[in-house]
PDB file of C-alpha atoms in Angstrom:
ATOM      1  CA  UNK O 185     -46.170 245.637 165.462  1.00 90.00           C
ATOM      2  CA  UNK O 186     -46.827 249.000 166.800  1.00 93.00           C
ATOM      3  CA  UNK O 187     -45.609 250.353 169.882  1.00 98.00           C
ATOM      4  CA  UNK O 188     -46.907 253.257 171.095  1.00 98.00           C
ATOM      5  CA  UNK O 189     -46.712 255.397 174.270  1.00 98.00           C
ATOM      6  CA  UNK O 190     -49.371 258.155 175.065  1.00 98.00           C
ATOM      7  CA  UNK O 191     -47.869 260.764 176.667  1.00 98.00           C
ATOM      8  CA  UNK O 192     -48.453 264.687 177.617  1.00 97.00           C
ATOM      9  CA  UNK O 193     -46.382 267.661 176.018  1.00 97.00           C
ATOM     10  CA  UNK O 194     -46.409 268.730 179.609  1.00 95.00           C
ATOM     11  CA  UNK O 195     -44.691 265.592 181.412  1.00 95.00           C
ATOM     12  CA  UNK O 196     -41.422 265.920 180.156  1.00 97.00           C
ATOM     13  CA  UNK O 197     -40.319 263.485 183.324  1.00 96.00           C
ATOM     14  CA  UNK O 198     -42.458 260.636 182.336  1.00 96.00           C
ATOM     15  CA  UNK O 199     -41.407 260.531 178.894  1.00 97.00           C
ATOM     16  CA  UNK O 200     -37.868 260.475 180.166  1.00 97.00           C
ATOM     17  CA  UNK O 201     -38.420 257.593 181.972  1.00 96.00           C
ATOM     18  CA  UNK O 202     -41.021 255.427 179.617  1.00 97.00           C
ATOM     19  CA  UNK O 203     -38.270 256.022 178.075  1.00 98.00           C
ATOM     20  CA  UNK O 204     -35.332 254.569 179.854  1.00 96.00           C
ATOM     21  CA  UNK O 205     -37.474 251.649 180.186  1.00 96.00           C
ATOM     22  CA  UNK O 206     -37.775 250.838 177.029  1.00 98.00           C
ATOM     23  CA  UNK O 207     -33.881 251.128 176.565  1.00 97.00           C
ATOM     24  CA  UNK O 208     -33.776 248.716 179.483  1.00 96.00           C
ATOM     25  CA  UNK O 209     -35.232 246.441 177.476  1.00 96.00           C
ATOM     26  CA  UNK O 210     -34.094 246.734 174.120  1.00 97.00           C
ATOM     27  CA  UNK O 211     -37.157 248.136 172.259  1.00 97.00           C
ATOM     28  CA  UNK O 212     -38.225 251.325 170.338  1.00 97.00           C
ATOM     29  CA  UNK O 213     -41.626 252.328 170.861  1.00 98.00           C
ATOM     30  CA  UNK O 214     -43.823 255.691 168.786  1.00 98.00           C
ATOM     31  CA  UNK O 215     -45.045 258.607 171.164  1.00 98.00           C
ATOM     32  CA  UNK O 216     -48.369 259.441 170.920  1.00 98.00           C
ATOM     33  CA  UNK O 217     -49.490 262.779 171.794  1.00 97.00           C
ATOM     34  CA  UNK O 218     -51.699 262.324 174.773  1.00 97.00           C
ATOM     35  CA  UNK O 219     -55.362 264.823 174.936  1.00 94.00           C
ATOM     36  CA  UNK O 220     -54.231 267.151 177.605  1.00 94.00           C
ATOM     37  CA  UNK O 221     -58.035 268.289 178.954  1.00 91.00           C
ATOM     38  CA  UNK O 222     -56.061 271.453 180.507  1.00 91.00           C
ATOM     39  CA  UNK O 223     -56.119 272.546 176.674  1.00 91.00           C
ATOM     40  CA  UNK O 224     -59.098 271.337 175.748  1.00 90.00           C
ATOM     41  CA  UNK O 225     -61.964 273.286 178.654  1.00 86.00           C
ATOM     42  CA  UNK O 226     -65.246 271.698 176.006  1.00 86.00           C
ATOM     43  CA  UNK O 227     -64.731 268.274 176.917  1.00 85.00           C
ATOM     44  CA  UNK O 228     -66.937 268.967 179.662  1.00 78.00           C
ATOM     45  CA  UNK O 229     -69.852 269.681 177.487  1.00 78.00           C
ATOM     46  CA  UNK O 230     -69.092 267.119 174.839  1.00 82.00           C
ATOM     47  CA  UNK O 231     -72.654 265.020 174.798  1.00 78.00           C
ATOM     48  CA  UNK O 232     -72.459 261.995 176.923  1.00 81.00           C
ATOM     49  CA  UNK O 233     -74.139 258.964 175.638  1.00 75.00           C
ATOM     50  CA  UNK O 234     -73.612 257.298 179.489  1.00 66.00           C
ATOM     51  CA  UNK O 235     -77.268 254.675 178.872  1.00 63.00           C
ATOM     52  CA  UNK O 236     -76.335 252.609 182.086  1.00 58.00           C
ATOM     53  CA  UNK O 237     -77.840 253.358 185.502  1.00 55.00           C
ATOM     54  CA  UNK O 238     -75.845 255.008 188.161  1.00 54.00           C
ATOM     55  CA  UNK O 239     -72.974 255.464 186.146  1.00 66.00           C
ATOM     56  CA  UNK O 240     -70.718 258.825 186.345  1.00 76.00           C
ATOM     57  CA  UNK O 241     -70.890 261.206 183.686  1.00 83.00           C
ATOM     58  CA  UNK O 242     -66.812 261.065 182.690  1.00 88.00           C
ATOM     59  CA  UNK O 243     -64.467 263.794 183.857  1.00 89.00           C
ATOM     60  CA  UNK O 244     -62.651 265.974 181.440  1.00 91.00           C
ATOM     61  CA  UNK O 245     -59.680 264.307 182.399  1.00 92.00           C
ATOM     62  CA  UNK O 246     -61.126 260.597 181.980  1.00 92.00           C
ATOM     63  CA  UNK O 247     -62.516 261.745 178.057  1.00 92.00           C
ATOM     64  CA  UNK O 248     -59.123 263.049 177.537  1.00 94.00           C
ATOM     65  CA  UNK O 249     -57.722 259.938 178.172  1.00 95.00           C
ATOM     66  CA  UNK O 250     -60.330 258.508 176.032  1.00 94.00           C
ATOM     67  CA  UNK O 251     -59.264 260.398 172.991  1.00 95.00           C
ATOM     68  CA  UNK O 252     -56.077 259.859 173.394  1.00 97.00           C
ATOM     69  CA  UNK O 253     -56.210 255.528 173.624  1.00 97.00           C
ATOM     70  CA  UNK O 254     -58.469 256.786 170.217  1.00 97.00           C
ATOM     71  CA  UNK O 255     -55.320 258.539 168.718  1.00 97.00           C
ATOM     72  CA  UNK O 256     -53.304 254.882 169.147  1.00 98.00           C
ATOM     73  CA  UNK O 257     -56.552 253.006 167.225  1.00 98.00           C
ATOM     74  CA  UNK O 258     -56.487 255.143 164.286  1.00 98.00           C
ATOM     75  CA  UNK O 259     -52.438 254.855 164.217  1.00 98.00           C
ATOM     76  CA  UNK O 260     -53.359 251.114 164.161  1.00 98.00           C
ATOM     77  CA  UNK O 261     -56.459 250.670 162.253  1.00 97.00           C
ATOM     78  CA  UNK O 262     -54.287 253.040 159.314  1.00 96.00           C
ATOM     79  CA  UNK O 263     -51.252 250.177 159.515  1.00 94.00           C
ATOM     80  CA  UNK O 264     -50.453 247.394 157.678  1.00 93.00           C
ATOM     81  CA  UNK O 265     -50.068 245.486 160.989  1.00 94.00           C
ATOM     82  CA  UNK O 266     -51.971 242.967 162.279  1.00 95.00           C
ATOM     83  CA  UNK O 267     -51.460 243.959 165.912  1.00 97.00           C
ATOM     84  CA  UNK O 268     -50.344 246.815 167.650  1.00 98.00           C
ATOM     85  CA  UNK O 269     -49.596 247.410 171.652  1.00 98.00           C
ATOM     86  CA  UNK O 270     -50.519 250.085 173.697  1.00 98.00           C
ATOM     87  CA  UNK O 271     -48.840 251.977 176.701  1.00 98.00           C
ATOM     88  CA  UNK O 272     -49.387 254.823 178.953  1.00 97.00           C
ATOM     89  CA  UNK O 273     -46.485 256.690 180.075  1.00 96.00           C
ATOM     90  CA  UNK O 274     -45.579 254.966 183.727  1.00 95.00           C
ATOM     91  CA  UNK O 275     -45.914 251.676 183.077  1.00 95.00           C
ATOM     92  CA  UNK O 276     -42.541 249.394 184.451  1.00 95.00           C
ATOM     93  CA  UNK O 277     -41.731 246.039 182.475  1.00 97.00           C
ATOM     94  CA  UNK O 278     -40.945 242.756 183.450  1.00 96.00           C
ATOM     95  CA  UNK O 279     -37.007 241.746 182.604  1.00 94.00           C
ATOM     96  CA  UNK O 280     -38.152 239.455 179.765  1.00 94.00           C
ATOM     97  CA  UNK O 281     -40.556 241.904 178.301  1.00 96.00           C
ATOM     98  CA  UNK O 282     -38.569 243.043 174.870  1.00 96.00           C
ATOM     99  CA  UNK O 283     -38.699 239.184 173.864  1.00 95.00           C
ATOM    100  CA  UNK O 284     -42.251 240.029 172.961  1.00 96.00           C
ATOM    101  CA  UNK O 285     -42.695 243.149 172.457  1.00 97.00           C
ATOM    102  CA  UNK O 286     -39.666 242.790 169.074  1.00 94.00           C
ATOM    103  CA  UNK O 287     -42.922 240.950 167.278  1.00 91.00           C
ATOM    104  CA  UNK O 288     -46.066 239.236 167.391  1.00 94.00           C
ATOM    105  CA  UNK O 289     -45.842 235.549 166.185  1.00 95.00           C
ATOM    106  CA  UNK O 290     -46.663 234.412 169.954  1.00 97.00           C
ATOM    107  CA  UNK O 291     -49.850 235.808 170.009  1.00 97.00           C
ATOM    108  CA  UNK O 292     -52.730 233.291 170.196  1.00 95.00           C
ATOM    109  CA  UNK O 293     -54.898 233.051 166.655  1.00 93.00           C
ATOM    110  CA  UNK O 294     -57.449 233.740 167.625  1.00 94.00           C
ATOM    111  CA  UNK O 295     -56.684 236.727 169.621  1.00 94.00           C
ATOM    112  CA  UNK O 296     -58.195 240.044 168.922  1.00 94.00           C
ATOM    113  CA  UNK O 297     -56.513 241.504 172.512  1.00 95.00           C
ATOM    114  CA  UNK O 298     -54.178 240.755 174.844  1.00 97.00           C
ATOM    115  CA  UNK O 299     -53.569 242.367 178.468  1.00 97.00           C
ATOM    116  CA  UNK O 300     -50.186 242.935 179.277  1.00 98.00           C
ATOM    117  CA  UNK O 301     -50.698 244.213 182.443  1.00 97.00           C
ATOM    118  CA  UNK O 302     -51.476 243.282 185.996  1.00 95.00           C
ATOM    119  CA  UNK O 303     -54.269 245.582 187.856  1.00 92.00           C
ATOM    120  CA  UNK O 304     -53.484 243.638 191.104  1.00 92.00           C
ATOM    121  CA  UNK O 305     -56.886 243.157 191.554  1.00 91.00           C
ATOM    122  CA  UNK O 306     -58.459 239.898 190.940  1.00 92.00           C
ATOM    123  CA  UNK O 307     -59.806 238.374 187.892  1.00 93.00           C
ATOM    124  CA  UNK O 308     -60.964 235.319 186.204  1.00 92.00           C
ATOM    125  CA  UNK O 309     -58.814 233.070 183.538  1.00 93.00           C
ATOM    126  CA  UNK O 310     -59.127 229.860 182.408  1.00 92.00           C
ATOM    127  CA  UNK O 311     -57.031 227.480 183.581  1.00 90.00           C
ATOM    128  CA  UNK O 312     -55.845 226.188 180.082  1.00 89.00           C
ATOM    129  CA  UNK O 313     -52.948 227.952 179.361  1.00 92.00           C
ATOM    130  CA  UNK O 314     -50.733 228.239 176.398  1.00 94.00           C
ATOM    131  CA  UNK O 315     -47.123 228.746 177.051  1.00 96.00           C
ATOM    132  CA  UNK O 316     -45.406 231.047 174.510  1.00 96.00           C
ATOM    133  CA  UNK O 317     -41.823 230.903 176.326  1.00 94.00           C
ATOM    134  CA  UNK O 318     -39.362 233.297 178.132  1.00 94.00           C
ATOM    135  CA  UNK O 319     -41.701 232.511 180.926  1.00 95.00           C
ATOM    136  CA  UNK O 320     -44.932 233.460 179.581  1.00 97.00           C
ATOM    137  CA  UNK O 321     -48.239 231.976 179.182  1.00 97.00           C
ATOM    138  CA  UNK O 322     -51.520 233.050 177.761  1.00 97.00           C
ATOM    139  CA  UNK O 323     -55.360 232.452 179.279  1.00 95.00           C
ATOM    140  CA  UNK O 324     -58.414 233.112 177.586  1.00 94.00           C
ATOM    141  CA  UNK O 325     -59.944 235.969 180.585  1.00 91.00           C
ATOM    142  CA  UNK O 326     -63.286 235.477 181.708  1.00 89.00           C
ATOM    143  CA  UNK O 327     -64.088 238.905 183.942  1.00 87.00           C
ATOM    144  CA  UNK O 328     -63.736 242.310 184.560  1.00 88.00           C
ATOM    145  CA  UNK O 329     -59.695 243.681 184.453  1.00 92.00           C
ATOM    146  CA  UNK O 330     -59.773 246.844 184.620  1.00 89.00           C
ATOM    147  CA  UNK O 331     -56.643 249.025 183.406  1.00 93.00           C
ATOM    148  CA  UNK O 332     -55.610 249.740 180.100  1.00 95.00           C
ATOM    149  CA  UNK O 333     -51.585 250.904 180.943  1.00 96.00           C
ATOM    150  CA  UNK O 334     -50.192 247.969 178.614  1.00 98.00           C
ATOM    151  CA  UNK O 335     -52.220 245.968 176.059  1.00 98.00           C
ATOM    152  CA  UNK O 336     -51.982 244.658 171.967  1.00 98.00           C
ATOM    153  CA  UNK O 337     -54.904 244.756 170.033  1.00 97.00           C
ATOM    154  CA  UNK O 338     -55.773 243.659 166.681  1.00 96.00           C
ATOM    155  CA  UNK O 339     -55.850 246.133 163.758  1.00 96.00           C
ATOM    156  CA  UNK O 340     -60.149 244.606 163.051  1.00 94.00           C
ATOM    157  CA  UNK O 341     -60.904 245.260 167.231  1.00 94.00           C
ATOM    158  CA  UNK O 342     -58.856 248.953 166.619  1.00 96.00           C
ATOM    159  CA  UNK O 343     -61.574 249.715 164.052  1.00 95.00           C
ATOM    160  CA  UNK O 344     -64.266 248.145 166.320  1.00 93.00           C
ATOM    161  CA  UNK O 345     -63.416 250.853 169.053  1.00 94.00           C
ATOM    162  CA  UNK O 346     -63.063 253.976 166.893  1.00 95.00           C
ATOM    163  CA  UNK O 347     -66.359 253.006 165.774  1.00 93.00           C
ATOM    164  CA  UNK O 348     -67.779 252.708 169.006  1.00 89.00           C
ATOM    165  CA  UNK O 349     -66.269 255.196 170.587  1.00 90.00           C
ATOM    166  CA  UNK O 350     -68.061 257.585 168.238  1.00 89.00           C
ATOM    167  CA  UNK O 351     -70.106 258.677 171.006  1.00 86.00           C
ATOM    168  CA  UNK O 352     -68.479 259.337 174.300  1.00 87.00           C
ATOM    169  CA  UNK O 353     -70.168 258.019 177.171  1.00 84.00           C
ATOM    170  CA  UNK O 354     -68.017 254.779 178.661  1.00 87.00           C
ATOM    171  CA  UNK O 355     -64.222 255.160 180.175  1.00 89.00           C
ATOM    172  CA  UNK O 356     -61.607 253.322 177.968  1.00 93.00           C
ATOM    173  CA  UNK O 357     -60.637 250.783 180.913  1.00 91.00           C
ATOM    174  CA  UNK O 358     -64.561 249.518 180.818  1.00 89.00           C
ATOM    175  CA  UNK O 359     -64.155 249.902 176.998  1.00 89.00           C
ATOM    176  CA  UNK O 360     -61.921 247.919 176.400  1.00 92.00           C
ATOM    177  CA  UNK O 361     -62.179 245.210 180.240  1.00 91.00           C
ATOM    178  CA  UNK O 362     -65.123 245.419 181.947  1.00 85.00           C
ATOM    179  CA  UNK O 363     -67.570 242.834 180.406  1.00 80.00           C
ATOM    180  CA  UNK O 364     -70.542 245.144 182.264  1.00 77.00           C
ATOM    181  CA  UNK O 365     -69.290 247.496 179.705  1.00 75.00           C
ATOM    182  CA  UNK O 366     -67.107 246.211 176.805  1.00 74.00           C
ATOM    183  CA  UNK O 367     -68.060 246.431 173.105  1.00 75.00           C
ATOM    184  CA  UNK O 368     -65.515 243.460 173.260  1.00 75.00           C
ATOM    185  CA  UNK O 369     -68.225 241.153 174.325  1.00 64.00           C
ATOM    186  CA  UNK O 370     -68.161 239.177 171.066  1.00 65.00           C
ATOM    187  CA  UNK O 371     -63.775 239.085 171.050  1.00 74.00           C
ATOM    188  CA  UNK O 372     -61.119 236.921 172.373  1.00 90.00           C
ATOM    189  CA  UNK O 373     -58.957 238.661 175.708  1.00 94.00           C
ATOM    190  CA  UNK O 374     -56.236 236.955 176.480  1.00 96.00           C
ATOM    191  CA  UNK O 375     -54.308 237.906 179.445  1.00 96.00           C
ATOM    192  CA  UNK O 376     -50.783 237.350 179.614  1.00 97.00           C
ATOM    193  CA  UNK O 377     -49.530 234.990 182.834  1.00 97.00           C
ATOM    194  CA  UNK O 378     -47.287 236.502 184.704  1.00 97.00           C
ATOM    195  CA  UNK O 379     -47.820 240.507 183.601  1.00 97.00           C
ATOM    196  CA  UNK O 380     -45.388 241.866 181.041  1.00 97.00           C
ATOM    197  CA  UNK O 381     -45.413 245.493 182.709  1.00 97.00           C
ATOM    198  CA  UNK O 382     -47.345 247.379 186.130  1.00 95.00           C
ATOM    199  CA  UNK O 383     -48.007 251.031 186.437  1.00 94.00           C
ATOM    200  CA  UNK O 384     -45.921 252.379 189.143  1.00 89.00           C
ATOM    201  CA  UNK O 385     -48.314 253.197 191.578  1.00 87.00           C
ATOM    202  CA  UNK O 386     -48.620 249.373 192.393  1.00 85.00           C
ATOM    203  CA  UNK O 387     -44.929 248.962 193.220  1.00 80.00           C
ATOM    204  CA  UNK O 388     -44.749 250.381 196.596  1.00 69.00           C
ATOM    205  CA  UNK O 389     -41.367 250.820 197.870  1.00 60.00           C
ATOM    206  CA  UNK O 390     -39.454 250.568 194.146  1.00 58.00           C
ATOM    207  CA  UNK O 391     -42.324 253.202 192.513  1.00 55.00           C
ATOM    208  CA  UNK O 392     -41.095 256.493 191.439  1.00 56.00           C
ATOM    209  CA  UNK O 393     -44.918 258.170 192.820  1.00 51.00           C
ATOM    210  CA  UNK O 394     -45.795 259.214 189.894  1.00 57.00           C
ATOM    211  CA  UNK O 395     -49.141 260.360 190.505  1.00 55.00           C
ATOM    212  CA  UNK O 396     -52.427 260.000 188.762  1.00 55.00           C
ATOM    213  CA  UNK O 397     -53.267 261.974 186.220  1.00 55.00           C
ATOM    214  CA  UNK O 398     -57.350 261.030 186.300  1.00 48.00           C
ATOM    215  CA  UNK O 399     -57.743 260.472 189.899  1.00 45.00           C
ATOM    216  CA  UNK O 400     -58.306 263.702 191.785  1.00 44.00           C
ATOM    217  CA  UNK O 401     -60.955 265.067 189.617  1.00 43.00           C
ATOM    218  CA  UNK O 402     -63.395 261.274 189.645  1.00 39.00           C
ATOM    219  CA  UNK O 403     -62.552 261.550 193.874  1.00 40.00           C
ATOM    220  CA  UNK O 404     -64.090 264.484 194.492  1.00 36.00           C
ATOM    221  CA  UNK O 405     -67.244 263.688 191.757  1.00 35.00           C
ATOM    222  CA  UNK O 406     -67.882 260.123 194.315  1.00 33.00           C
ATOM    223  CA  UNK O 407     -66.936 262.325 197.033  1.00 37.00           C
ATOM    224  CA  UNK O 408     -70.293 264.185 196.286  1.00 37.00           C
ATOM    225  CA  UNK O 409     -72.479 261.338 195.781  1.00 37.00           C
ATOM    226  CA  UNK O 410     -74.243 259.237 197.873  1.00 34.00           C
ATOM    227  CA  UNK O 411     -72.069 257.349 199.864  1.00 39.00           C
ATOM    228  CA  UNK O 412     -72.402 253.490 200.184  1.00 42.00           C
ATOM    229  CA  UNK O 413     -75.121 251.945 202.662  1.00 44.00           C
ATOM    230  CA  UNK O 414     -73.673 249.636 205.351  1.00 52.00           C
ATOM    231  CA  UNK O 415     -74.250 246.141 204.474  1.00 54.00           C
ATOM    232  CA  UNK O 416     -77.060 243.863 207.003  1.00 57.00           C
ATOM    233  CA  UNK O 417     -76.131 240.653 208.375  1.00 56.00           C
ATOM    234  CA  UNK O 418     -78.328 238.899 205.781  1.00 61.00           C
ATOM    235  CA  UNK O 419     -77.004 240.779 202.789  1.00 54.00           C
ATOM    236  CA  UNK O 420     -73.427 239.685 204.144  1.00 48.00           C
ATOM    237  CA  UNK O 421     -74.259 236.037 204.193  1.00 53.00           C
ATOM    238  CA  UNK O 422     -75.975 236.264 200.699  1.00 50.00           C
ATOM    239  CA  UNK O 423     -72.976 238.520 199.225  1.00 49.00           C
ATOM    240  CA  UNK O 424     -70.738 235.693 201.021  1.00 48.00           C
ATOM    241  CA  UNK O 425     -72.433 232.891 199.336  1.00 53.00           C
ATOM    242  CA  UNK O 426     -72.650 234.027 196.346  1.00 57.00           C
ATOM    243  CA  UNK O 427     -68.956 234.164 196.568  1.00 52.00           C
ATOM    244  CA  UNK O 428     -68.852 230.810 197.203  1.00 54.00           C
ATOM    245  CA  UNK O 429     -70.857 229.697 194.083  1.00 55.00           C
ATOM    246  CA  UNK O 430     -69.186 232.086 191.892  1.00 56.00           C
ATOM    247  CA  UNK O 431     -65.579 229.970 193.239  1.00 53.00           C
ATOM    248  CA  UNK O 432     -67.609 226.411 192.362  1.00 51.00           C
ATOM    249  CA  UNK O 433     -68.793 227.446 189.225  1.00 48.00           C
ATOM    250  CA  UNK O 434     -66.079 229.174 187.737  1.00 48.00           C
ATOM    251  CA  UNK O 435     -63.934 225.556 189.271  1.00 50.00           C
ATOM    252  CA  UNK O 436     -66.131 223.634 187.476  1.00 54.00           C
ATOM    253  CA  UNK O 437     -66.122 225.951 183.961  1.00 54.00           C
ATOM    254  CA  UNK O 438     -62.309 224.970 184.317  1.00 63.00           C
ATOM    255  CA  UNK O 439     -62.103 228.555 185.435  1.00 82.00           C
ATOM    256  CA  UNK O 440     -59.269 229.861 187.902  1.00 90.00           C
ATOM    257  CA  UNK O 441     -59.886 232.877 189.927  1.00 90.00           C
ATOM    258  CA  UNK O 442     -56.404 235.729 190.722  1.00 92.00           C
ATOM    259  CA  UNK O 443     -54.768 238.349 190.850  1.00 94.00           C
ATOM    260  CA  UNK O 444     -52.332 238.163 188.041  1.00 95.00           C
ATOM    261  CA  UNK O 445     -48.154 238.018 189.363  1.00 95.00           C
ATOM    262  CA  UNK O 446     -45.898 240.599 187.813  1.00 94.00           C
ATOM    263  CA  UNK O 447     -42.047 240.464 189.015  1.00 88.00           C
ATOM    264  CA  UNK O 448     -40.515 243.837 189.494  1.00 82.00           C
ATOM    265  CA  UNK O 449     -37.172 243.555 187.309  1.00 80.00           C
ATOM    266  CA  UNK O 450     -34.350 243.121 189.385  1.00 68.00           C
ATOM    267  CA  UNK O 451     -31.408 246.544 189.004  1.00 45.00           C
ATOM    268  CA  UNK O 452     -29.183 244.081 187.162  1.00 41.00           C
ATOM    269  CA  UNK O 453     -31.729 242.757 184.830  1.00 49.00           C
ATOM    270  CA  UNK O 454     -31.330 243.335 181.308  1.00 45.00           C
ATOM    271  CA  UNK O 455     -34.099 243.063 177.706  1.00 45.00           C
ATOM    272  CA  UNK O 456     -34.002 239.632 176.208  1.00 48.00           C
TER     273      UNK O 456
END
């Protein structure tokens, strides 16, 4: 399967770092030139069909990110392989990531999307897991788990996403991994456990401190909006009751709420 990495022309440092990551796990990749919002002053003026209450319009950076992923979907849709893997250029791989990225034989037959990363927030997966070897398993994803720094999609799903983004309105991670907005509700989405990769920004002391290229403008836009109101005591009790109720329902339906783990590779780790 294709292994595609999205990278801006003005970020050679990121390209060098992600090239070293792929070399470490012994797997080649293809670079996809990212759409640069700095070179596209027209992005802010593109018509947006948000279609959801209380949704902020996408920033130019978010539109550029969506179009960059769309370029990857197009490359996968035009290829012959059933699956393709897409990565952003700030990912860090687990030690044995290469074993899974060399082929697609391990992907469940009904999978249309496999999320490879952890965003280190709680999500819900099925308790039933499929052991795929090398210390990894897959489980169906039953809740939102945002982030598109590392995922695999089928060729058919790439075609579906291209069609769904003929009109701009939803950020790429919501489009693929947020059930509230995703166009893939009828698809089968799996989560890799533990995660195959994670973004550098989440790795604490081991991070290279690569800055987010999307966060700044969104933070400004959110700050300009109305602040959240404080919850009353009754509202807090109701929220806690709903949380406990969801956990009971998840348990009865053989679901598990968890943070997807990721093991940072040691300095001596080698791809295998």
